[in-house]
Short mmCIF file of C-alpha atoms in Angstrom, two decimals:
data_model
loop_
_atom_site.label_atom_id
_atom_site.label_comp_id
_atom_site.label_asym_id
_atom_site.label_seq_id
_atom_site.Cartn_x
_atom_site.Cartn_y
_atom_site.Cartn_z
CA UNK A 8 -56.93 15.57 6.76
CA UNK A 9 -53.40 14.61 6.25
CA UNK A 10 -52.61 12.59 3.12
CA UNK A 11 -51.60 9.12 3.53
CA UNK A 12 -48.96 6.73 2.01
CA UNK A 13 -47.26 3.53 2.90
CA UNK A 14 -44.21 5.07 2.56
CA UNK A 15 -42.48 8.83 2.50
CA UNK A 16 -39.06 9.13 0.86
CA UNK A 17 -37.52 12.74 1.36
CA UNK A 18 -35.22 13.21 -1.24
CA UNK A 19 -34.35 12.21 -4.82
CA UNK A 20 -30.99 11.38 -5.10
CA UNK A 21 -29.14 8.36 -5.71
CA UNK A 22 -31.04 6.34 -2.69
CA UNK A 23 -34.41 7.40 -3.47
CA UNK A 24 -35.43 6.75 -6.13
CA UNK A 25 -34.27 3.13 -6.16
CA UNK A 26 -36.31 2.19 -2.87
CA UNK A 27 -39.17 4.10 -4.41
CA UNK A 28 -39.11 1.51 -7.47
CA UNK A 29 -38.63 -1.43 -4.86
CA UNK A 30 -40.95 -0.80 -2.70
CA UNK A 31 -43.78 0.61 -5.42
CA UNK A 32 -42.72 -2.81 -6.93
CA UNK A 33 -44.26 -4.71 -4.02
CA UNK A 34 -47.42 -2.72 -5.07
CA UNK A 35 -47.11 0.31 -2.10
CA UNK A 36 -48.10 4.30 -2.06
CA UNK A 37 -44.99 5.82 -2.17
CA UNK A 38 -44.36 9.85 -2.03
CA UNK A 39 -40.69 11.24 -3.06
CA UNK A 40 -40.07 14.88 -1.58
CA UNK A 41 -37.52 17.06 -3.40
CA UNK A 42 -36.94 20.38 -2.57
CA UNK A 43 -34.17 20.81 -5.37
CA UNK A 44 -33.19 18.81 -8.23
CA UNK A 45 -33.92 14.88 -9.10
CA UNK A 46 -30.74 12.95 -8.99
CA UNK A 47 -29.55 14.59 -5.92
CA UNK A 48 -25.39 15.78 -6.02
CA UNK A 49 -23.96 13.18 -8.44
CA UNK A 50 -25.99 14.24 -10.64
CA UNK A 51 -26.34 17.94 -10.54
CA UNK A 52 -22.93 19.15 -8.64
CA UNK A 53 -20.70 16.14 -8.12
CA UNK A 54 -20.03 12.58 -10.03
CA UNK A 55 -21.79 13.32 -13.07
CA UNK A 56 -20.55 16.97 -14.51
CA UNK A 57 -17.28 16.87 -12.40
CA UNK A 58 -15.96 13.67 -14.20
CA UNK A 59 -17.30 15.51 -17.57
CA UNK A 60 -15.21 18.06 -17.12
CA UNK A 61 -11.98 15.57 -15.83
CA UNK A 62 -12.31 14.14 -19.47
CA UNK A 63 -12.54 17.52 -21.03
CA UNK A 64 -9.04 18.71 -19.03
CA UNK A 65 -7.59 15.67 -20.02
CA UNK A 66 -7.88 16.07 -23.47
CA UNK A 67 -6.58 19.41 -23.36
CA UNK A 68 -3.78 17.36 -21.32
CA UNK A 69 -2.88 15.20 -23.72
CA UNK A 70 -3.19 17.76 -27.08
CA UNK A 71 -0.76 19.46 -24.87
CA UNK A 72 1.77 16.29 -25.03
CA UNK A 73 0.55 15.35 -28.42
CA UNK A 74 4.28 16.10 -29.63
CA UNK A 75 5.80 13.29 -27.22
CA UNK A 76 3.47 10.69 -29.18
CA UNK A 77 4.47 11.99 -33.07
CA UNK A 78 1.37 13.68 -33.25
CA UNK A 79 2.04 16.78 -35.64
CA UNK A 80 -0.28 19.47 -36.91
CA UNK A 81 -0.22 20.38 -40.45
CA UNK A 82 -0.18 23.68 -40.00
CA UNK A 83 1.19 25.24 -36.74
CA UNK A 84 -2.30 26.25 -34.58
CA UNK A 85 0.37 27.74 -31.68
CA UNK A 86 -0.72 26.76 -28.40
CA UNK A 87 -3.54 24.37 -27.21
CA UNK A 88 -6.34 26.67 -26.31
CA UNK A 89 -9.14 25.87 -24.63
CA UNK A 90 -13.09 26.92 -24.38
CA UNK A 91 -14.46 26.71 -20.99
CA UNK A 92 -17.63 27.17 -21.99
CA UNK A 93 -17.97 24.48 -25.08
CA UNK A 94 -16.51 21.98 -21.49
CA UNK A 95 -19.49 23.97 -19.54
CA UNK A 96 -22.36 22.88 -22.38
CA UNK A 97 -21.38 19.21 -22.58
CA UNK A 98 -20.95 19.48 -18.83
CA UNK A 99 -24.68 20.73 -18.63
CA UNK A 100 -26.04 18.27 -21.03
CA UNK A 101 -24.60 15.58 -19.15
CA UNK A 102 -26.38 16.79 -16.41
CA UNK A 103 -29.84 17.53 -17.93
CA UNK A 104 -29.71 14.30 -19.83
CA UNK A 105 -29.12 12.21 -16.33
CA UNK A 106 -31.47 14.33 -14.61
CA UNK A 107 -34.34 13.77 -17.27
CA UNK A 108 -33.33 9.93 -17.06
CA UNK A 109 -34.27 9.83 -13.38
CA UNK A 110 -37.59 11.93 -14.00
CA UNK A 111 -38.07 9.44 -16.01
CA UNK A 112 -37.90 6.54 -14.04
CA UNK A 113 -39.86 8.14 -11.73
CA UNK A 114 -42.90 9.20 -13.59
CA UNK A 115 -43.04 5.17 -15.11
CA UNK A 116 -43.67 3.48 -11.64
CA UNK A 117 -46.95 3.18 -10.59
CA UNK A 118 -47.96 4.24 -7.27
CA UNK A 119 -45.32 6.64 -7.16
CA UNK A 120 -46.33 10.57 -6.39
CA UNK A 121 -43.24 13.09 -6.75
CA UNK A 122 -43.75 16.26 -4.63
CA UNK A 123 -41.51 19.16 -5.18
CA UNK A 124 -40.99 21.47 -2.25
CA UNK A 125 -39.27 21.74 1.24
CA UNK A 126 -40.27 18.44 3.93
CA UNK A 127 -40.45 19.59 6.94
CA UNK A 128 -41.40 17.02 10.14
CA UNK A 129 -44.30 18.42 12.56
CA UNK A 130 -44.54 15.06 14.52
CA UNK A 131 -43.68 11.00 14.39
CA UNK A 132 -43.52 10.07 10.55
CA UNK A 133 -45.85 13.19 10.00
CA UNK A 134 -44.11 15.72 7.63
CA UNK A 135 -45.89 19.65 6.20
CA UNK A 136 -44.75 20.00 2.07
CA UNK A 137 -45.80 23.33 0.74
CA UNK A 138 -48.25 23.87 3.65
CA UNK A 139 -50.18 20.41 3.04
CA UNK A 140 -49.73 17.04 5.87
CA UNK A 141 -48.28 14.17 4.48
CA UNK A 142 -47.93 11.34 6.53
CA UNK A 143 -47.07 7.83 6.32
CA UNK A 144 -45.90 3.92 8.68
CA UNK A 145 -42.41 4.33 6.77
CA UNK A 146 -40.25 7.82 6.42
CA UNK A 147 -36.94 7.55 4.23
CA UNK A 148 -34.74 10.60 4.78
CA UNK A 149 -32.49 10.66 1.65
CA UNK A 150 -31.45 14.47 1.96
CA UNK A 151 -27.76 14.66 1.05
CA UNK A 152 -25.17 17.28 1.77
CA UNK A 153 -23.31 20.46 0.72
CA UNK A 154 -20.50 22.63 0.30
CA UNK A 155 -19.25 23.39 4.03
CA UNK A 156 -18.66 27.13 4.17
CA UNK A 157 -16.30 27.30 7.37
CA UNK A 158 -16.74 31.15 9.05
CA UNK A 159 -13.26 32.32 7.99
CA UNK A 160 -12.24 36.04 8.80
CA UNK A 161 -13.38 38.24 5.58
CA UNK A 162 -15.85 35.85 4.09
CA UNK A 163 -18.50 38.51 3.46
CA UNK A 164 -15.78 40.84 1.50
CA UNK A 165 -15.24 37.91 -1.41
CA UNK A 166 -17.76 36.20 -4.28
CA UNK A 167 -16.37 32.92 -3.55
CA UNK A 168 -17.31 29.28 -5.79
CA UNK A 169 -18.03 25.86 -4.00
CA UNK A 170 -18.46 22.78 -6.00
CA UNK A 171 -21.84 23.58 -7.13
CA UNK A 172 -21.00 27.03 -8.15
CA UNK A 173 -18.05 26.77 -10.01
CA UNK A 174 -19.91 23.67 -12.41
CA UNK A 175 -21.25 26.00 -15.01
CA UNK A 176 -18.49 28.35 -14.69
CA UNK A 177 -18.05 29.80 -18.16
CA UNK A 178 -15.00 32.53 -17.68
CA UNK A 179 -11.72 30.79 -16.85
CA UNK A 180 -10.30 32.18 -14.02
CA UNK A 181 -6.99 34.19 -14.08
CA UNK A 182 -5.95 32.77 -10.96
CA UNK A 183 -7.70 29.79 -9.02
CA UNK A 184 -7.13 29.66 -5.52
CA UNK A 185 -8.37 26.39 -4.21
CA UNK A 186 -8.61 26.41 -0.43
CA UNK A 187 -9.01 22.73 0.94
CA UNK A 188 -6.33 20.24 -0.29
CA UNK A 189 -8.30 17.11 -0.02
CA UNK A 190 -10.65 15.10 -2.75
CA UNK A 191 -12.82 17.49 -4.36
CA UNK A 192 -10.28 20.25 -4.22
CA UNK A 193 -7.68 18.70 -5.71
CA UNK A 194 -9.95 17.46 -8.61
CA UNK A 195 -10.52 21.08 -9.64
CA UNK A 196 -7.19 22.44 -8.90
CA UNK A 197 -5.76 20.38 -11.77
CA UNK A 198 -9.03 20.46 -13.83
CA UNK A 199 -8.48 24.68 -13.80
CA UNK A 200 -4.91 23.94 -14.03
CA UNK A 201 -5.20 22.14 -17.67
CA UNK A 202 -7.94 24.57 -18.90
CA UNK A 203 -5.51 27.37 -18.41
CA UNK A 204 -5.88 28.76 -15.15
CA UNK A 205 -2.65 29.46 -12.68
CA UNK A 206 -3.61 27.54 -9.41
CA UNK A 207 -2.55 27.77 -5.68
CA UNK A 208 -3.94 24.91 -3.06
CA UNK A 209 -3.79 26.18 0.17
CA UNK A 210 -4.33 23.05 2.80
CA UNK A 211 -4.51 24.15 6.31
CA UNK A 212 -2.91 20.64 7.38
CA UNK A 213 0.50 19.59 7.29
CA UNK A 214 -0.27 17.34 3.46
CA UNK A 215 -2.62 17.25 0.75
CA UNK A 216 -5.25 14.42 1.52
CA UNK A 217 -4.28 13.89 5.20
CA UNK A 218 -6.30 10.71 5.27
CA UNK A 219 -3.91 8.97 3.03
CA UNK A 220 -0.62 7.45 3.80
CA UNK A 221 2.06 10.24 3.67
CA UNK A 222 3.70 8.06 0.52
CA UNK A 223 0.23 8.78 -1.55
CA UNK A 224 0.24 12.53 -0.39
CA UNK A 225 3.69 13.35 -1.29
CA UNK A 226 3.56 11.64 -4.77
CA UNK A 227 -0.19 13.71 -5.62
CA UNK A 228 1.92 16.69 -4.34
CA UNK A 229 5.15 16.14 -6.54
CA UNK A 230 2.53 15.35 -9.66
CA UNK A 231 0.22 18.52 -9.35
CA UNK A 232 3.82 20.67 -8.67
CA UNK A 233 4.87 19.52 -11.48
CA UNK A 234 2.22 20.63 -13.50
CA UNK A 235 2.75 24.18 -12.33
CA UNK A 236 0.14 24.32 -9.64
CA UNK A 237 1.53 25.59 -6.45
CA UNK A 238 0.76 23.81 -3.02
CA UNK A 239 0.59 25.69 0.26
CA UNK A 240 0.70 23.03 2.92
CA UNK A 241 0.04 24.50 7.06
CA UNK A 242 -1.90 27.67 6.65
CA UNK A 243 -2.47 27.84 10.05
CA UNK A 244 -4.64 30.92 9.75
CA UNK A 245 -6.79 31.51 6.75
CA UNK A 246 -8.68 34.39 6.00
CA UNK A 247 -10.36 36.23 3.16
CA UNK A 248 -10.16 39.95 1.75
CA UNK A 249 -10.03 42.29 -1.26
CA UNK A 250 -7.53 44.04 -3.06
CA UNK A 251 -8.73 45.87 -5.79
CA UNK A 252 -10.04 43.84 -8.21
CA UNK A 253 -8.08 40.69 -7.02
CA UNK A 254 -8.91 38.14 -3.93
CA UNK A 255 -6.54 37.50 -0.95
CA UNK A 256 -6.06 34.55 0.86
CA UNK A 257 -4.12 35.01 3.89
CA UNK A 258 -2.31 31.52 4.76
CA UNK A 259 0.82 32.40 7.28
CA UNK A 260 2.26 28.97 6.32
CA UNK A 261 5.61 27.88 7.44
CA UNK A 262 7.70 29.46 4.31
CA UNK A 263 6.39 31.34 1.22
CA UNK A 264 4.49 34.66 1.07
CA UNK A 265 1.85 35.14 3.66
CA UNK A 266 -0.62 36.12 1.33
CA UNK A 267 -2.30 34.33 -1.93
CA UNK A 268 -3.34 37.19 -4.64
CA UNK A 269 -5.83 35.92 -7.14
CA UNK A 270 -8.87 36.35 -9.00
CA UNK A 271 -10.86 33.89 -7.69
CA UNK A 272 -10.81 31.49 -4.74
CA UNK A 273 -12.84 28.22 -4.32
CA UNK A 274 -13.42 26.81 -1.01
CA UNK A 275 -12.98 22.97 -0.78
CA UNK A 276 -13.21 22.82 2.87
CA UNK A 277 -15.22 19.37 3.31
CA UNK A 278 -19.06 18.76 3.46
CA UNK A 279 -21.93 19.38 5.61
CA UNK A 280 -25.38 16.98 5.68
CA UNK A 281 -28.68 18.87 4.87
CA UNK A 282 -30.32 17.82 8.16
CA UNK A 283 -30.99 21.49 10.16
CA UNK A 284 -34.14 22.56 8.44
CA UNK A 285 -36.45 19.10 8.42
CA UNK A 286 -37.32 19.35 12.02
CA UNK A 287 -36.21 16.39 12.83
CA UNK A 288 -36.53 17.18 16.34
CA UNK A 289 -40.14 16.89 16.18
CA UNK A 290 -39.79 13.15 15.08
CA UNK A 291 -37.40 12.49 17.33
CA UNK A 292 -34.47 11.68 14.90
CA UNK A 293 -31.28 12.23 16.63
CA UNK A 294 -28.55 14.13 14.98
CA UNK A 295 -24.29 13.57 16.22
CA UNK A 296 -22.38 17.23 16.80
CA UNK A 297 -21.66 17.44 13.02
CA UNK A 298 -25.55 17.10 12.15
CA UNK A 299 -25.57 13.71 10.80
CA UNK A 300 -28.27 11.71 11.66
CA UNK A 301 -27.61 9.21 13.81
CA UNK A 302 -28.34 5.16 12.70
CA UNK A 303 -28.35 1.61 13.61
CA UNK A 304 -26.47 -1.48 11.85
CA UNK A 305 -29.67 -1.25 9.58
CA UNK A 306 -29.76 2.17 8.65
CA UNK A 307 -32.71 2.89 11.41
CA UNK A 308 -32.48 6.27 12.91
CA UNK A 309 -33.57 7.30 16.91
CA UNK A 310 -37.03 7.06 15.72
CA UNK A 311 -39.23 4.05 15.05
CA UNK A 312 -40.66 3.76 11.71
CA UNK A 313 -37.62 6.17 10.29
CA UNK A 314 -34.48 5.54 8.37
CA UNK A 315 -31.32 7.59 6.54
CA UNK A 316 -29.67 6.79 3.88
CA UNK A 317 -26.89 8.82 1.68
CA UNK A 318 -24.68 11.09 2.81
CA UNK A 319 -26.98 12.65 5.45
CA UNK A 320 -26.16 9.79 8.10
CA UNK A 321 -22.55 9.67 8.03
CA UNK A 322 -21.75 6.41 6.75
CA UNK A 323 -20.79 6.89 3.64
CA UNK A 324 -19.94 10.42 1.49
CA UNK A 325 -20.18 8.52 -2.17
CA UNK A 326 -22.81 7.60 -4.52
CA UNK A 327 -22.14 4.30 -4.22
CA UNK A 328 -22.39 3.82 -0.58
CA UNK A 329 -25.62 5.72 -0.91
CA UNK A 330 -27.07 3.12 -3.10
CA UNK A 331 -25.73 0.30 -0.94
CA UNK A 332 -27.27 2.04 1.57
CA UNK A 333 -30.58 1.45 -0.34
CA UNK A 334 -29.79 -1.92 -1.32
CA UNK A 335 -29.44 -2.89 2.66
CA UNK A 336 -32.82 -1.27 3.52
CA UNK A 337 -34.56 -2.99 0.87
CA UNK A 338 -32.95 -6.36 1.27
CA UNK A 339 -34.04 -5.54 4.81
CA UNK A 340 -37.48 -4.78 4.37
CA UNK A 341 -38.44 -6.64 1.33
CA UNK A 342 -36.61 -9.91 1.39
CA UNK A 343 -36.09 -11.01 4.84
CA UNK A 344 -32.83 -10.49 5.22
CA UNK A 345 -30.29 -9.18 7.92
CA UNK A 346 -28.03 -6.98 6.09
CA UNK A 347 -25.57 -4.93 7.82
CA UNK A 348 -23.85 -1.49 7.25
CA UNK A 349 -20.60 -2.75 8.96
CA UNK A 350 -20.29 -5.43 6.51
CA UNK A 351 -19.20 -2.88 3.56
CA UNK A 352 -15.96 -3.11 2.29
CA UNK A 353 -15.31 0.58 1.80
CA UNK A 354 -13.68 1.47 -1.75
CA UNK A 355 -13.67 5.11 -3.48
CA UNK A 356 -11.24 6.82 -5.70
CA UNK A 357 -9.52 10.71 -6.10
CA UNK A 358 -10.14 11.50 -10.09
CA UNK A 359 -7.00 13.30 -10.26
CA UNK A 360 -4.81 12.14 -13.16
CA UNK A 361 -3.40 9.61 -12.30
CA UNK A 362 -6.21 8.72 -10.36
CA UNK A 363 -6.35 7.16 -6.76
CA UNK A 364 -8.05 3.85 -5.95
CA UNK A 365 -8.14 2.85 -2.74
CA UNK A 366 -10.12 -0.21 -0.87
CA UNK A 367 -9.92 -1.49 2.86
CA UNK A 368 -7.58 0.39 5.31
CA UNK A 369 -4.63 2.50 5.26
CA UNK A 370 -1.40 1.39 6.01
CA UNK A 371 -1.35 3.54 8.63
CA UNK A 372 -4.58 2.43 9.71
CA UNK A 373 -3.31 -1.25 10.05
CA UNK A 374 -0.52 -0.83 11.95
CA UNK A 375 -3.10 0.89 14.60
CA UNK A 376 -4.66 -2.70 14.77
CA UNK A 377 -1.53 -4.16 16.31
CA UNK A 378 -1.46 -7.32 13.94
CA UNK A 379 1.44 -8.94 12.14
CA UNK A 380 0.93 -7.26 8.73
CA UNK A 381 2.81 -8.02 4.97
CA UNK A 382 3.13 -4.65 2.79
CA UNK A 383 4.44 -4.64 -0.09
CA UNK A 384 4.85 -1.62 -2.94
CA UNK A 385 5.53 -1.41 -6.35
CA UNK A 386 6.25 1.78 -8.99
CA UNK A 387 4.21 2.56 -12.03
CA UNK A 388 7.43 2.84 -13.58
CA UNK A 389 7.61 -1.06 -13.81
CA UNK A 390 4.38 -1.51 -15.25
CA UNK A 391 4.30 -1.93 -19.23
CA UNK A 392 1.59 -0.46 -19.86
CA UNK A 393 2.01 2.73 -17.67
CA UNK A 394 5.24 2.83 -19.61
CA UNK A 395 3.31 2.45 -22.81
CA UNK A 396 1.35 5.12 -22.70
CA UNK A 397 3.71 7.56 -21.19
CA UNK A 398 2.04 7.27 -17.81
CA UNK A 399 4.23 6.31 -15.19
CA UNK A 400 3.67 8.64 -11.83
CA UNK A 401 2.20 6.49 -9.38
CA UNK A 402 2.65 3.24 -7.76
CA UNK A 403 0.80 -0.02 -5.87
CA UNK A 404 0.48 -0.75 -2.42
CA UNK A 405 -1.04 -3.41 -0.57
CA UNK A 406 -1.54 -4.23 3.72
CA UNK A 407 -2.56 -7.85 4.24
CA UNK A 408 -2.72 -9.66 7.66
CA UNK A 409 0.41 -12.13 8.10
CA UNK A 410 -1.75 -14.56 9.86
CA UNK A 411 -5.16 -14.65 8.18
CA UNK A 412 -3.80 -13.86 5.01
CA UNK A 413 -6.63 -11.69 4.26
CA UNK A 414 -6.08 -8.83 2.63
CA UNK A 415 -6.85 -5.33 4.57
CA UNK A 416 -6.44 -2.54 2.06
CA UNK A 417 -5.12 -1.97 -0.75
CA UNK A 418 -4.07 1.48 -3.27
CA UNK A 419 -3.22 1.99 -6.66
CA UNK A 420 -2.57 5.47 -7.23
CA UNK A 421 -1.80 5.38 -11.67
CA UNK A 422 -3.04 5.11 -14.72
CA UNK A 423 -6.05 3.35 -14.32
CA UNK A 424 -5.93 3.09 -10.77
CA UNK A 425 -9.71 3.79 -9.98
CA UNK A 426 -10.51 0.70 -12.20
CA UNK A 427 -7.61 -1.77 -11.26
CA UNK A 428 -8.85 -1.20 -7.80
CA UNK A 429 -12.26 -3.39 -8.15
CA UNK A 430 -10.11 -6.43 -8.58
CA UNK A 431 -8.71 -6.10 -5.18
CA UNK A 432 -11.94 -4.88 -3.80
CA UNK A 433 -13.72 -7.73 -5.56
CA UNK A 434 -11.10 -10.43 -3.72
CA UNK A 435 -11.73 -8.62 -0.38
CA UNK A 436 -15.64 -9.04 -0.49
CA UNK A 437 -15.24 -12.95 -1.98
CA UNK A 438 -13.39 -13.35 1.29
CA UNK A 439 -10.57 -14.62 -0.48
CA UNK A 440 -6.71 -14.77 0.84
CA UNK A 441 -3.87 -13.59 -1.00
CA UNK A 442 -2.46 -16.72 -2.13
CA UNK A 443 -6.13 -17.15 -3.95
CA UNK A 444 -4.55 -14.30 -6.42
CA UNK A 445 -1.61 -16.69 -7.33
CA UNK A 446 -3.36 -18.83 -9.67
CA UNK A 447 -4.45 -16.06 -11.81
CA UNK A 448 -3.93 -15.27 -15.32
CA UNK A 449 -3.68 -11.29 -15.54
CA UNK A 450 -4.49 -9.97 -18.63
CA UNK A 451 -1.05 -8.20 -20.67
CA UNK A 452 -1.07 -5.86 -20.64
CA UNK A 453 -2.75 -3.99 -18.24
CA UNK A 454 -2.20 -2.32 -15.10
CA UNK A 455 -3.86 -4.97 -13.56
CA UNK A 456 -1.62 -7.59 -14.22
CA UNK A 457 0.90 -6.28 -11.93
CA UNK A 458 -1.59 -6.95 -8.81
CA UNK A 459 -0.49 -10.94 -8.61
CA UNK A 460 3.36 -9.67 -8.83
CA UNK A 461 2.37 -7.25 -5.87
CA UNK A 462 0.86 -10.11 -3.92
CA UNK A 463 4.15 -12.27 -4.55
CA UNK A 464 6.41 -9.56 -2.78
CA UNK A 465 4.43 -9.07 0.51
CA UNK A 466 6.89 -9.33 2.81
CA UNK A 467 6.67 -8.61 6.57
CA UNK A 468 6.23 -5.15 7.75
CA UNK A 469 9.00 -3.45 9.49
#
């Protein structure tokens, strides 16, 4: 006889566990299935020990610069060095700590039951775990993503690193090359960069970050070049070989050498969802071509009784839309109420240094929409406190719509640019219009305070 809860959740990561406390709140039976690791990517592979090892490379950063501040040594120690693998323990504690945290939290609620194997579905809401039948009225796929590991021409000749694999990397590399210049990529070509390692990006589209306004792209290219890292933008045709005891990367770009030499190469080539081994078929959840799982306004998938939430359903590729994603279903479920997907306000943010904040569209994006806009820009360079602290690459932009006078996106790529960016985001989901901003009293100084200065200049767009 199959065993029986109120409700299945497959997958511990950042959605999970919180409906699982929710919904064994409002006294229910409630299974978790993990195949892998509690805490799901943040926590193992992404927020958690990638941001642990930002910090770490921007230390090393600023020892570097130490000189431009009056810091002296007392004795000459030469050059800053640095020890990947002290960064690659407090990485790893990080990790263990966060993931003990959320085994935690999961052994204290009652009615909970963690299962650890592989969920597989063998009919409506009826899923095999380690050859026993679980089954329950409710089924909560929470299943993540990975690494995408495109089929490029010598793949089986090279030991290449993804995100996961290069985490508790303990030998620094000679020579990174990082192929995929978008979000994650980035982050590690100029973590590598600062621990030591020379770096090439190799970005088979025209820019870094293509889904940024070319301004942003060009000024995250001119600050990682001038670092020393070197950018190969248009590799039209990459492919993967050996020579020796060194890794190729063929690129034919539009000008430089056809082929990358180093010693070794990460792909950075975008994610997949981990939805083609639950047999979802059998439930009759429908997947889209990529093999996201398909949902309603609410988060339902194809199949009554079933819903996705994370990174799995395509809505959302951040831990923080995964736990709004949880916060809808419960509100949902639990409280009565009519919560929406479409209503988020999507904000994320690119920890290079300086980092990227961005909120709302694109300024690209909003001309697309045909509406009179205002835009309106403004340099790091005349912020105080950029200039302060010797931190001025960067600027503020800002799209609002000339007739609403709501504001439609917003980016702060600086020094403190993936905090500043909440107070925007925080005016967008008050509802509030630009000329609301006016009667504030920024803090100085900050970053921030340069936001109501920004709002002042909106002029038309031309």
């Amino acid at each position: 006889m199959p065993r029986t809860f109120d409700a299945i959740i497959v997958g511990a990561g950042q959605a999970g566990p919180a409906l699982a406390a929710r919904l064994t709140g409002a006294g229910q039976t409630v299974a978790i299935v993990e195949r892998h690791l509690v805490g799901g990517t943040c926590v193992n592979t992404g927020c958690k020990p990638t941001k642990t090892l930002v910090a770490s490379a921007y230390a090393a950063h600023v020892a570097r610069r130490g000189s431009e501040y009056g810091v002296e040594y007392a004795a000459d120690p030469g050059p800053v060095r640095f020890n990947l693998p002290v960064a690659a323990a407090r990485a790893r504690k990080v990790i263990l700590d966060s993931r003990k945290g959320n085994e935690d939290w999961l052994a204290s609620m009652p009615g909970l039951t963690l299962i650890r194997g592989h969920a597989r579905f063998t009919g409506p809401r009826k899923l095999e775990v380690n050859g026993e039948t679980i089954e329950a009225r409710q089924v909560f796929l929470n299943v993540g993503g990975r690494a995408n590991v495109p089929d490029f021409p010598g793949l089986d000749q090279v030991d290449y690193l993804t995100n996961s694999t290069i985490i508790p990397l303990e030998t620094l590399p000679e020579h990174l090359i990082v192929v995929g210049g978008s979000y994650i990529g980035l982050e590690f070509a100029q973590m590598y960069r600062r621990f030591g390692a020379k770096v090439t990006v190799v970005e088979m589209g025209p820019r870094l970050v293509g889904k940024e306004d070319e301004d942003v792209s060009a000024e995250i290219r001119a600050f990682l070049e001038a670092e020393g890292i070197e950018v190969r933008t248009s590799a039209c045709c990459i492919r993967l070989g050996k020579r020796g005891d060194k890794v190729t990367v063929g690129v034919d770009c539009t000008e430089g050498a056809p082929v990358v030499e180093g010693s070794h190469v990460l792909l950075a080539v975008g994610r997949r969802p981990n939805t083609d081994d639950l047999g979802l078929d059998m439930a009759g959840v429908a997947v889209d071509e990529r093999g996201y799982i398909k949902v309603d306004e609410h988060l339902k998938t194809t199949a009554e009784g079933v819903w996705a939430m994370g990174d799995c359903n395509g809505k959302g590729a951040f831990t923080h839309t995964a736990w709004n994603d949880y916060e809808i279903v419960a509100a949902n479920l639990l409280d009565g109420a009519d919560r929406k997907v479409s209503e988020r306000i999507l904000g994320y943010a690119l920890y290079v240094d300086p980092p990227l904040g961005r909120v709302g569209l694109t300024e690209a994006q909003a001309r697309k929409t045909g509406r009179p806009l205002l835009v309106a820009k403004r340099p790091m360079t005349r912020i105080g406190r950029a200039v302060e602290k010797g931190e001025t690459w960067g600027f503020m932009s800002m799209v609002a719509d000339a007739e609403t006078r709501q504001i439609l996106g917003a980016a702060v790529l600086g020094t403190g640019g993936d905090e500043v960016i909440h107070g925007v985001l925080d005016m967008m989901n008050a509802g509030a219009t630009i000329d609301t901003y006016q009667w504030a009293v920024p803090i100085h100084p900050t970053v921030s305070e340069l936001i109501p200065t920004l709002i002042g200049s909106l002029g038309p767009a031309t």
